[in-house]
C-alpha cells in the first residue's frame, strides 16, 4: 500500500510504497529530488523537521535524517546548523529534447549496398569464441592494454592475412580498431600529423571522406575511376601524396584495379613518397577466381591496409584492423591511444580463436556459396524481366552495377521504386564531382534472400525497361 | 618431402611441400611473391615458361598458369601476349620497423591508481550475458545501427542510473561509447563544434586533456582543487564556459565536491551558459555512506555525464556512456557516427542483460566488500609501519592520498621504491600548473590483494618515515 503524503500542500506529493523492492529511503530521496527538479518544491522552501516528516510517513527519524543529509551532499538541500532544512537548488526541469526525425518506413525489399547477410551471422561460433576468450584471458588482458590490441591476436591476424590476402606485415604493424569507420579516421589523422594536406579519393566513391578530411585540415580531391580502376595519370596530376582506394573491388563500380595500374600506382607512390590507403572491405567474396591479393603485399612500405569483419561477420561487432606502413606506425598508435585507449580485448581474442579454429574460414566458404546463389538469382531475374539492363562489377562482393537505358532518369526510377516499397540507389549519389553520368543503379544483394531479390526485381522491372 | 627448385640459379629457391595442408598453388604463389619482394627475383627478370616450370616442379601446367595469372593480376608479374612472363614490381623489402621501447620490468607490488581488481572480473556472468545477447539480438541489431547505441540498452541504463546515481535523463540522451577515453573525445569535440575555446580542468588532475583540447583548437586551463573540490571562484575568473570535473571522488585527491560548491558550480553554469563535464568514474564504490548522487541529477541541462564499466567490470571491455545535455545531443551523435559509426552492439546488450538480471548489482556489492577490505589493510599497514603518514581521499573508490613528512623528497622516494620493486606515484605528476606542493603519494590498491598491500607497505615503510 503506497503512503501518500502532501504535508506541505497538495503540490508536494510524496509517494512511498512498502511493497516495492526499492528501499524506502531510496524512494524518499527519489521523490524529493523529483519534486525539487520539477519545481513542485521551490528554491528556499522550508522542509518539515525530520521528526515531523518521520511521523507523517511512518518511518524512522534516522531514515529521514539520512535522506536529508544525502540530498544536502548532492546540493539539493541546505541546512545551516540549528535552522530548518531548505530547498537549495534552483528548480531545473530538464529542457525538452530536440525532436528526432521519424525513422523511414520499412521497405519490402531494400537493395542498399554494403550490408552483409545479417541473418547468417554465426551466433553459435561467436558465442563459442567469446567463451574461449573469457576463459583464457589473463588478468592483464582485462586491464588497459597495448593500444594496438592484444599481441596474440595481432600475430594470428598477421598470419591469416599473409595466407589469405597475400599481405607482407609483421604483427607489430597491426593496429586493431573499431571497424573501417574508426580505422579511416586514425589513418587520416596520422597523415594529417605527417603534414599531408591533400588526399585523393575515388570518384565515384564515398563522400564521407570529405567531412573527415576537412575536420583534420585536409582537402579530399576526387579522382576519376573508369572500368580499370582509378586513373593514375589523373592522380599524379593532383598534388596529393595520399590516396584512398578500393583496389580489389572498387566501391561502387565493382571493378578491380588493372595490373598495369597497380604497378603505376606503386611507382607513383615511390616517386612522390606517398601513402596508399587500401580499403580491403569485401575481398573475401570473389566468385570467378581466388581473391586478388592485397596491394599491401606489393608495396608494404607504401600501403596502409584497412580490414574489417563488418562484411565477413557483422557490422555490429565494430571490429577491424589497420596494417600500417612502418613510417606511420608511431602516429597510428598514438592516435589510437588518444581516441579510446584501445579496442575491446575479449572480442579481439574471440576473433583470433575463430580464425585459429578454422571456423572463420568455414563461415567464409559458406557465405561465398550463399552470396553466389543470390548473385545468380539477381542475374537471372534481371535477364528474364529486364533483359536490356547490363550488369557488371559482379566478380566479387555483394553488390552490382546495373546500366539503365540511355536517357533513363535515375532519380525518378529511384523515387518510383520507393513508392513500390523497393529501395534503389542511383550511381549519381556516389558521383562526387560530376553528378551527371550514364544512368546506373548500385544494387546491393547481401542482406536479401533469393526470394526477396526476385520479388524486388519483379516489382521494379517495368521501371527498368 | 619438400621439392626444392632453383632453376634460375641458386638465388631463386622455391620450396613446395606436398605434406603440408596448404595447397601447392598457394605455396607456389607465396614463394614467388616472397622471392620478388626480397629482391631474389629482380625487376625485368624472365620467368621460365609455364611448361618448363611445371615439369621442374612436377605439377600440372594449369597450376603454374593459374599462379602466373594470379600474380599478374596482383601486379607482381607482367606478360605481354606471345612473350615471356617477367617480374614487374620493383623489389621492395619492407623497411625495418622502428624499435619499440622495451617494456618496463614487472613490479612486485604496483600502487598504480585507476586499475580495478582484474582478477575479480565476473567471467561467468559476462559469458552468460554475452550468450543471452547473441541469442536475443535481432538481425537489425547486427547491422549498422543507431550511432548512439541500441535503444533497449539505453533504456535499461537510463533507469539504472536514475536509481543508482540519481540522474535525470531520458534514454534519448544516452550515447554509448568506448569507455571514458572515447567519451571525453566526443564531448570535447562537441564543445569545440559549439564554439568553445577554453575548457577548465582540475589541478591536480589528468594532463591528457591538454593534448586532446589542443588538437581540437581549444585550451585547457587548470583550476585549483582544494579539500572541498574545485575552487569555483577561481573557475569563474577564467573565461572558460566548460569544465571537466570528478565531483563525487576527485581524481587524484579523493575528495568529494562540497555541497555549497555544487550549488555555486551550477549557478556559475547557468549564469555563463556553460557545460559541466562530469567524470563519474568510480562512484559505485563508496564506503561510509551511499554514493553521492551525480551532479547531472542536479542540473540535467548543464551537465554531460561520462560513465564507464572500466572500474566496475574491466577496462578491457571499453564500454561507457555519455548522458548528454539536450543542447549537445545532436553534435554528440554526429561525432560518434563520424568516429566509428557506433559501439559494438552485442556487448551493450550484454551489459543490459547483466543489469536487468541483478548480476551487475550483485557484483558491485561483492566488489565493495573486496575493496573495503583492501582499504582496511592499507590503513592498518600504514598505521603500524609508518604511523606518521596521514591518509585521506578514502571515502570512495580504490585509491588514497598519503601525506609525506614535510620536506620529504617525493621523486626520490618513488625512485627508491622502484629499486625495491614497488611502484609508487607522486602527487607532483598530477600537478599541472605548479609541480611543487606538499609531498604526497597517490596509492592505488584496487588491483592488489591484501597480502600485496601489506608486502608493498612493508617494503617501503622505511622510506616513508
mmCIF file of C-alpha atoms in Angstrom, chain B residues 146-463:
data_model
loop_
_atom_site.group_PDB
_atom_site.id
_atom_site.type_symbol
_atom_site.label_atom_id
_atom_site.label_comp_id
_atom_site.label_asym_id
_atom_site.label_seq_id
_atom_site.Cartn_x
_atom_site.Cartn_y
_atom_site.Cartn_z
ATOM 1 C CA UNK B 146 21.850 3.908 -34.245
ATOM 2 C CA UNK B 147 25.248 5.510 -33.565
ATOM 3 C CA UNK B 148 24.036 6.268 -30.014
ATOM 4 C CA UNK B 149 23.691 2.550 -29.284
ATOM 5 C CA UNK B 150 20.850 0.041 -29.074
ATOM 6 C CA UNK B 151 17.605 1.639 -27.862
ATOM 7 C CA UNK B 152 16.853 -1.188 -25.419
ATOM 8 C CA UNK B 153 20.236 -0.759 -23.757
ATOM 9 C CA UNK B 154 19.881 2.980 -23.370
ATOM 10 C CA UNK B 155 16.508 2.421 -21.744
ATOM 11 C CA UNK B 156 17.878 -0.051 -19.193
ATOM 12 C CA UNK B 157 20.826 2.213 -18.475
ATOM 13 C CA UNK B 158 18.709 5.354 -18.042
ATOM 14 C CA UNK B 159 16.615 3.514 -15.444
ATOM 15 C CA UNK B 160 19.663 2.080 -13.720
ATOM 16 C CA UNK B 161 21.466 5.410 -13.485
ATOM 17 C CA UNK B 162 18.305 7.112 -12.250
ATOM 18 C CA UNK B 163 18.046 4.538 -9.492
ATOM 19 C CA UNK B 164 21.713 4.240 -8.539
ATOM 20 C CA UNK B 165 23.247 7.586 -9.476
ATOM 21 C CA UNK B 166 20.223 9.875 -9.076
ATOM 22 C CA UNK B 167 20.460 11.074 -12.683
ATOM 23 C CA UNK B 168 17.601 12.699 -14.586
ATOM 24 C CA UNK B 169 17.938 11.552 -18.170
ATOM 25 C CA UNK B 170 15.810 10.113 -20.942
ATOM 26 C CA UNK B 171 17.184 7.127 -22.898
ATOM 27 C CA UNK B 172 17.386 9.503 -25.892
ATOM 28 C CA UNK B 173 20.081 11.461 -24.060
ATOM 29 C CA UNK B 174 22.438 8.490 -23.767
ATOM 30 C CA UNK B 175 25.263 7.839 -26.245
ATOM 31 C CA UNK B 176 27.130 4.565 -25.737
ATOM 32 C CA UNK B 177 30.872 4.860 -26.320
ATOM 33 C CA UNK B 178 34.236 3.114 -25.990
ATOM 34 C CA UNK B 179 34.867 3.925 -22.331
ATOM 35 C CA UNK B 180 35.747 7.275 -20.814
ATOM 36 C CA UNK B 181 38.674 7.532 -23.237
ATOM 37 C CA UNK B 182 36.426 7.926 -26.246
ATOM 38 C CA UNK B 183 33.630 9.664 -24.344
ATOM 39 C CA UNK B 184 35.790 12.640 -23.400
ATOM 40 C CA UNK B 185 36.924 12.998 -27.016
ATOM 41 C CA UNK B 186 33.320 13.058 -28.227
ATOM 42 C CA UNK B 187 32.219 15.581 -25.606
ATOM 43 C CA UNK B 188 35.194 17.876 -26.166
ATOM 44 C CA UNK B 189 34.761 17.696 -29.948
ATOM 45 C CA UNK B 190 31.084 18.649 -29.494
ATOM 46 C CA UNK B 191 32.076 21.592 -27.320
ATOM 47 C CA UNK B 192 34.604 22.673 -29.950
ATOM 48 C CA UNK B 193 31.877 22.456 -32.594
ATOM 49 C CA UNK B 194 29.707 24.641 -30.364
ATOM 50 C CA UNK B 195 32.423 27.294 -30.468
ATOM 51 C CA UNK B 196 34.048 26.774 -27.057
ATOM 52 C CA UNK B 197 37.716 27.719 -26.997
ATOM 53 C CA UNK B 198 38.634 27.184 -23.349
ATOM 54 C CA UNK B 199 37.974 24.247 -21.058
ATOM 55 C CA UNK B 200 38.764 24.383 -17.359
ATOM 56 C CA UNK B 201 40.259 21.243 -15.815
ATOM 57 C CA UNK B 202 41.033 20.199 -12.262
ATOM 58 C CA UNK B 203 44.542 20.758 -10.898
ATOM 59 C CA UNK B 204 45.785 18.318 -9.695
ATOM 60 C CA UNK B 205 44.202 16.136 -12.330
ATOM 61 C CA UNK B 206 44.716 14.400 -15.621
ATOM 62 C CA UNK B 207 47.114 16.060 -18.052
ATOM 63 C CA UNK B 208 45.824 14.135 -21.087
ATOM 64 C CA UNK B 209 43.072 16.710 -21.516
ATOM 65 C CA UNK B 210 45.616 19.242 -22.575
ATOM 66 C CA UNK B 211 46.626 17.208 -25.654
ATOM 67 C CA UNK B 212 43.033 16.454 -26.668
ATOM 68 C CA UNK B 213 41.975 20.085 -26.244
ATOM 69 C CA UNK B 214 44.878 21.426 -28.277
ATOM 70 C CA UNK B 215 44.099 19.091 -31.175
ATOM 71 C CA UNK B 216 40.558 20.461 -31.184
ATOM 72 C CA UNK B 217 41.779 24.049 -31.196
ATOM 73 C CA UNK B 218 40.902 24.590 -27.550
ATOM 74 C CA UNK B 219 42.928 25.481 -24.500
ATOM 75 C CA UNK B 220 42.817 23.503 -21.237
ATOM 76 C CA UNK B 221 43.002 25.825 -18.218
ATOM 77 C CA UNK B 222 43.975 24.259 -14.883
ATOM 78 C CA UNK B 223 41.899 25.438 -11.914
ATOM 79 C CA UNK B 224 42.988 24.696 -8.351
ATOM 80 C CA UNK B 225 41.345 21.924 -6.356
ATOM 81 C CA UNK B 226 41.388 22.053 -2.547
ATOM 82 C CA UNK B 227 39.971 19.685 0.034
ATOM 83 C CA UNK B 228 36.419 20.755 -0.866
ATOM 84 C CA UNK B 229 36.855 20.152 -4.597
ATOM 85 C CA UNK B 230 37.336 22.656 -7.378
ATOM 86 C CA UNK B 231 37.615 26.355 -6.449
ATOM 87 C CA UNK B 232 34.500 27.755 -8.150
ATOM 88 C CA UNK B 233 35.572 31.389 -7.711
ATOM 89 C CA UNK B 234 38.840 30.612 -9.472
ATOM 90 C CA UNK B 235 36.861 28.820 -12.167
ATOM 91 C CA UNK B 236 34.605 31.851 -12.620
ATOM 92 C CA UNK B 237 37.638 34.107 -13.010
ATOM 93 C CA UNK B 238 38.735 32.193 -16.121
ATOM 94 C CA UNK B 239 36.903 32.830 -19.358
ATOM 95 C CA UNK B 240 36.065 29.149 -19.712
ATOM 96 C CA UNK B 241 32.484 28.096 -20.379
ATOM 97 C CA UNK B 242 33.164 24.410 -19.836
ATOM 98 C CA UNK B 243 34.816 22.420 -17.061
ATOM 99 C CA UNK B 244 35.804 18.773 -16.636
ATOM 100 C CA UNK B 245 35.227 17.529 -13.089
ATOM 101 C CA UNK B 246 35.312 14.451 -10.871
ATOM 102 C CA UNK B 247 32.789 15.756 -8.309
ATOM 103 C CA UNK B 248 31.950 12.532 -6.495
ATOM 104 C CA UNK B 249 35.534 11.453 -5.837
ATOM 105 C CA UNK B 250 38.085 13.882 -7.164
ATOM 106 C CA UNK B 251 40.958 12.295 -9.018
ATOM 107 C CA UNK B 252 43.569 12.156 -7.601
ATOM 108 C CA UNK B 253 42.869 13.970 -4.284
ATOM 109 C CA UNK B 254 39.902 11.715 -3.461
ATOM 110 C CA UNK B 255 37.684 14.474 -2.014
ATOM 111 C CA UNK B 256 34.006 14.987 -2.829
ATOM 112 C CA UNK B 257 32.852 18.364 -4.097
ATOM 113 C CA UNK B 258 31.316 20.177 -1.094
ATOM 114 C CA UNK B 259 27.534 20.830 -1.177
ATOM 115 C CA UNK B 260 27.833 24.628 -1.406
ATOM 116 C CA UNK B 261 30.401 24.248 -4.175
ATOM 117 C CA UNK B 262 27.973 22.050 -6.073
ATOM 118 C CA UNK B 263 25.409 24.814 -5.894
ATOM 119 C CA UNK B 264 27.905 27.526 -6.762
ATOM 120 C CA UNK B 265 29.040 25.457 -9.732
ATOM 121 C CA UNK B 266 25.508 25.056 -11.055
ATOM 122 C CA UNK B 267 24.841 28.761 -10.554
ATOM 123 C CA UNK B 268 28.059 29.533 -12.478
ATOM 124 C CA UNK B 269 26.965 27.222 -15.312
ATOM 125 C CA UNK B 270 23.523 28.805 -15.515
ATOM 126 C CA UNK B 271 24.936 32.297 -15.479
ATOM 127 C CA UNK B 272 27.609 31.636 -18.115
ATOM 128 C CA UNK B 273 25.580 29.240 -20.235
ATOM 129 C CA UNK B 274 28.337 26.731 -19.521
ATOM 130 C CA UNK B 275 28.690 22.945 -19.649
ATOM 131 C CA UNK B 276 29.938 20.813 -16.753
ATOM 132 C CA UNK B 277 31.556 17.557 -17.863
ATOM 133 C CA UNK B 278 31.133 15.094 -15.005
ATOM 134 C CA UNK B 279 33.547 12.162 -14.924
ATOM 135 C CA UNK B 280 31.593 9.660 -12.810
ATOM 136 C CA UNK B 281 34.329 7.025 -12.842
ATOM 137 C CA UNK B 282 34.201 5.126 -9.567
ATOM 138 C CA UNK B 283 31.155 6.405 -7.713
ATOM 139 C CA UNK B 284 29.842 2.865 -7.227
ATOM 140 C CA UNK B 285 32.404 2.252 -4.520
ATOM 141 C CA UNK B 286 31.603 4.450 -1.549
ATOM 142 C CA UNK B 287 32.213 3.029 1.905
ATOM 143 C CA UNK B 288 30.958 5.335 4.621
ATOM 144 C CA UNK B 289 27.510 6.112 3.162
ATOM 145 C CA UNK B 290 25.515 5.733 -0.020
ATOM 146 C CA UNK B 291 27.289 7.145 -3.048
ATOM 147 C CA UNK B 292 26.618 10.831 -3.571
ATOM 148 C CA UNK B 293 24.246 11.291 -6.491
ATOM 149 C CA UNK B 294 25.631 12.539 -9.753
ATOM 150 C CA UNK B 295 25.795 16.269 -10.359
ATOM 151 C CA UNK B 296 23.847 15.547 -13.530
ATOM 152 C CA UNK B 297 20.724 14.986 -11.417
ATOM 153 C CA UNK B 298 21.010 18.496 -10.012
ATOM 154 C CA UNK B 299 21.450 20.272 -13.353
ATOM 155 C CA UNK B 300 20.395 17.997 -16.209
ATOM 156 C CA UNK B 301 20.616 20.785 -18.788
ATOM 157 C CA UNK B 302 24.118 21.800 -17.801
ATOM 158 C CA UNK B 303 25.915 18.512 -17.234
ATOM 159 C CA UNK B 304 27.383 15.975 -19.639
ATOM 160 C CA UNK B 305 27.964 12.861 -17.532
ATOM 161 C CA UNK B 306 30.535 10.243 -18.522
ATOM 162 C CA UNK B 307 30.220 6.746 -17.079
ATOM 163 C CA UNK B 308 32.101 3.532 -17.730
ATOM 164 C CA UNK B 309 32.366 -0.110 -16.728
ATOM 165 C CA UNK B 310 36.166 0.197 -16.662
ATOM 166 C CA UNK B 311 36.208 0.289 -12.855
ATOM 167 C CA UNK B 312 33.081 -1.775 -12.169
ATOM 168 C CA UNK B 313 33.814 -4.657 -14.596
ATOM 169 C CA UNK B 314 37.080 -4.306 -16.549
ATOM 170 C CA UNK B 315 38.902 -1.646 -18.572
ATOM 171 C CA UNK B 316 39.366 -4.075 -21.477
ATOM 172 C CA UNK B 317 35.617 -4.047 -22.185
ATOM 173 C CA UNK B 318 35.982 -0.445 -23.395
ATOM 174 C CA UNK B 319 32.330 0.247 -22.692
ATOM 175 C CA UNK B 320 30.984 3.516 -21.443
ATOM 176 C CA UNK B 321 28.231 6.062 -21.863
ATOM 177 C CA UNK B 322 27.593 9.746 -22.117
ATOM 178 C CA UNK B 323 24.463 11.419 -20.806
ATOM 179 C CA UNK B 324 24.298 14.492 -22.987
ATOM 180 C CA UNK B 325 22.548 17.710 -22.041
ATOM 181 C CA UNK B 326 19.824 18.383 -24.641
ATOM 182 C CA UNK B 327 21.812 21.131 -26.364
ATOM 183 C CA UNK B 328 24.757 18.811 -27.072
ATOM 184 C CA UNK B 329 22.852 15.726 -28.226
ATOM 185 C CA UNK B 330 22.958 16.405 -31.925
ATOM 186 C CA UNK B 331 26.684 17.192 -32.158
ATOM 187 C CA UNK B 332 27.468 14.255 -29.841
ATOM 188 C CA UNK B 333 25.544 11.870 -32.083
ATOM 189 C CA UNK B 334 27.243 13.275 -35.188
ATOM 190 C CA UNK B 335 30.670 12.931 -33.584
ATOM 191 C CA UNK B 336 30.004 9.337 -32.618
ATOM 192 C CA UNK B 337 28.766 8.472 -36.111
ATOM 193 C CA UNK B 338 31.792 10.048 -37.715
ATOM 194 C CA UNK B 339 34.275 8.497 -35.238
ATOM 195 C CA UNK B 340 33.326 4.847 -35.580
ATOM 196 C CA UNK B 341 29.636 4.550 -36.596
ATOM 197 C CA UNK B 342 28.652 3.347 -33.119
ATOM 198 C CA UNK B 343 29.937 0.998 -30.424
ATOM 199 C CA UNK B 344 29.768 -2.815 -30.573
ATOM 200 C CA UNK B 345 26.157 -3.867 -30.048
ATOM 201 C CA UNK B 346 26.439 -7.339 -28.525
ATOM 202 C CA UNK B 347 28.441 -6.048 -25.542
ATOM 203 C CA UNK B 348 25.882 -3.289 -24.990
ATOM 204 C CA UNK B 349 23.097 -5.879 -24.963
ATOM 205 C CA UNK B 350 25.173 -7.987 -22.583
ATOM 206 C CA UNK B 351 25.536 -5.077 -20.175
ATOM 207 C CA UNK B 352 21.781 -4.523 -20.278
ATOM 208 C CA UNK B 353 21.190 -8.209 -19.527
ATOM 209 C CA UNK B 354 23.657 -8.051 -16.638
ATOM 210 C CA UNK B 355 21.894 -5.029 -15.127
ATOM 211 C CA UNK B 356 18.377 -6.369 -15.682
ATOM 212 C CA UNK B 357 19.193 -9.733 -14.128
ATOM 213 C CA UNK B 358 20.575 -8.144 -10.947
ATOM 214 C CA UNK B 359 24.002 -9.693 -11.582
ATOM 215 C CA UNK B 360 25.585 -6.266 -12.034
ATOM 216 C CA UNK B 361 24.354 -5.032 -8.637
ATOM 217 C CA UNK B 362 25.452 -8.278 -7.023
ATOM 218 C CA UNK B 363 28.935 -7.930 -8.490
ATOM 219 C CA UNK B 364 29.185 -4.339 -7.277
ATOM 220 C CA UNK B 365 28.132 -5.341 -3.776
ATOM 221 C CA UNK B 366 30.781 -8.045 -3.818
ATOM 222 C CA UNK B 367 33.469 -5.675 -5.058
ATOM 223 C CA UNK B 368 32.561 -3.058 -2.456
ATOM 224 C CA UNK B 369 33.379 -5.646 0.193
ATOM 225 C CA UNK B 370 36.602 -6.639 -1.579
ATOM 226 C CA UNK B 371 37.837 -3.064 -1.871
ATOM 227 C CA UNK B 372 36.709 -2.182 1.656
ATOM 228 C CA UNK B 373 38.868 -5.000 2.998
ATOM 229 C CA UNK B 374 41.913 -3.884 0.983
ATOM 230 C CA UNK B 375 41.359 -0.331 2.147
ATOM 231 C CA UNK B 376 41.331 -1.506 5.771
ATOM 232 C CA UNK B 377 44.538 -3.426 5.156
ATOM 233 C CA UNK B 378 46.197 -0.328 3.715
ATOM 234 C CA UNK B 379 45.093 1.830 6.629
ATOM 235 C CA UNK B 380 46.262 -0.732 9.145
ATOM 236 C CA UNK B 381 49.592 -1.453 7.435
ATOM 237 C CA UNK B 382 50.446 2.234 7.273
ATOM 238 C CA UNK B 383 49.305 2.845 10.852
ATOM 239 C CA UNK B 384 51.594 0.048 12.013
ATOM 240 C CA UNK B 385 54.638 0.717 9.880
ATOM 241 C CA UNK B 386 54.557 4.435 9.129
ATOM 242 C CA UNK B 387 52.206 5.910 11.726
ATOM 243 C CA UNK B 388 53.048 9.499 10.882
ATOM 244 C CA UNK B 389 51.769 9.211 7.336
ATOM 245 C CA UNK B 390 48.203 10.571 7.136
ATOM 246 C CA UNK B 391 45.817 9.031 4.612
ATOM 247 C CA UNK B 392 42.831 10.756 3.018
ATOM 248 C CA UNK B 393 40.560 10.640 -0.004
ATOM 249 C CA UNK B 394 39.455 7.181 1.092
ATOM 250 C CA UNK B 395 35.695 7.674 1.309
ATOM 251 C CA UNK B 396 35.206 6.050 -2.088
ATOM 252 C CA UNK B 397 36.991 4.233 -4.888
ATOM 253 C CA UNK B 398 40.269 2.392 -4.627
ATOM 254 C CA UNK B 399 42.982 4.932 -4.249
ATOM 255 C CA UNK B 400 44.141 7.083 -1.354
ATOM 256 C CA UNK B 401 46.399 10.048 -0.858
ATOM 257 C CA UNK B 402 49.237 9.726 1.656
ATOM 258 C CA UNK B 403 50.845 12.865 3.110
ATOM 259 C CA UNK B 404 54.601 12.520 3.373
ATOM 260 C CA UNK B 405 56.604 14.293 6.063
ATOM 261 C CA UNK B 406 57.321 17.961 5.365
ATOM 262 C CA UNK B 407 60.421 18.241 3.288
ATOM 263 C CA UNK B 408 60.285 14.626 2.065
ATOM 264 C CA UNK B 409 61.549 14.314 -1.491
ATOM 265 C CA UNK B 410 58.705 12.774 -3.481
ATOM 266 C CA UNK B 411 60.695 11.820 -6.615
ATOM 267 C CA UNK B 412 63.454 10.174 -4.605
ATOM 268 C CA UNK B 413 61.019 8.102 -2.617
ATOM 269 C CA UNK B 414 59.342 7.000 -5.856
ATOM 270 C CA UNK B 415 62.725 6.067 -7.308
ATOM 271 C CA UNK B 416 63.909 4.214 -4.216
ATOM 272 C CA UNK B 417 60.644 2.311 -4.040
ATOM 273 C CA UNK B 418 61.097 1.231 -7.651
ATOM 274 C CA UNK B 419 64.509 -0.167 -6.734
ATOM 275 C CA UNK B 420 62.602 -2.321 -4.223
ATOM 276 C CA UNK B 421 60.191 -3.387 -6.950
ATOM 277 C CA UNK B 422 57.322 -1.276 -5.587
ATOM 278 C CA UNK B 423 55.518 1.151 -7.934
ATOM 279 C CA UNK B 424 54.700 4.481 -6.268
ATOM 280 C CA UNK B 425 53.203 7.592 -7.874
ATOM 281 C CA UNK B 426 53.816 11.072 -6.563
ATOM 282 C CA UNK B 427 51.154 13.765 -6.448
ATOM 283 C CA UNK B 428 53.502 16.072 -8.363
ATOM 284 C CA UNK B 429 52.963 14.023 -11.527
ATOM 285 C CA UNK B 430 49.307 15.144 -11.385
ATOM 286 C CA UNK B 431 50.020 18.791 -10.618
ATOM 287 C CA UNK B 432 49.521 20.721 -13.810
ATOM 288 C CA UNK B 433 50.489 24.289 -13.034
ATOM 289 C CA UNK B 434 52.778 24.117 -10.019
ATOM 290 C CA UNK B 435 54.860 20.948 -9.973
ATOM 291 C CA UNK B 436 55.822 21.620 -6.373
ATOM 292 C CA UNK B 437 53.461 21.275 -3.440
ATOM 293 C CA UNK B 438 53.271 19.276 -0.230
ATOM 294 C CA UNK B 439 54.882 15.885 -0.870
ATOM 295 C CA UNK B 440 52.189 13.235 -1.305
ATOM 296 C CA UNK B 441 51.701 9.818 -2.821
ATOM 297 C CA UNK B 442 48.644 8.594 -4.713
ATOM 298 C CA UNK B 443 48.232 4.961 -3.676
ATOM 299 C CA UNK B 444 46.050 2.747 -5.847
ATOM 300 C CA UNK B 445 45.026 -0.500 -4.168
ATOM 301 C CA UNK B 446 42.303 -1.813 -6.486
ATOM 302 C CA UNK B 447 44.397 -4.413 -8.248
ATOM 303 C CA UNK B 448 46.424 -5.525 -5.213
ATOM 304 C CA UNK B 449 45.488 -8.348 -2.886
ATOM 305 C CA UNK B 450 45.553 -7.648 0.842
ATOM 306 C CA UNK B 451 48.807 -9.602 1.075
ATOM 307 C CA UNK B 452 50.354 -7.491 -1.683
ATOM 308 C CA UNK B 453 49.269 -4.281 0.041
ATOM 309 C CA UNK B 454 50.969 -5.460 3.248
ATOM 310 C CA UNK B 455 54.105 -6.565 1.450
ATOM 311 C CA UNK B 456 54.285 -3.315 -0.513
ATOM 312 C CA UNK B 457 53.914 -1.111 2.547
ATOM 313 C CA UNK B 458 56.404 -3.237 4.449
ATOM 314 C CA UNK B 459 58.959 -2.829 1.659
ATOM 315 C CA UNK B 460 58.676 0.958 1.549
ATOM 316 C CA UNK B 461 57.810 1.788 5.160
ATOM 317 C CA UNK B 462 61.295 2.932 5.985
ATOM 318 C CA UNK B 463 61.213 5.366 3.028
#
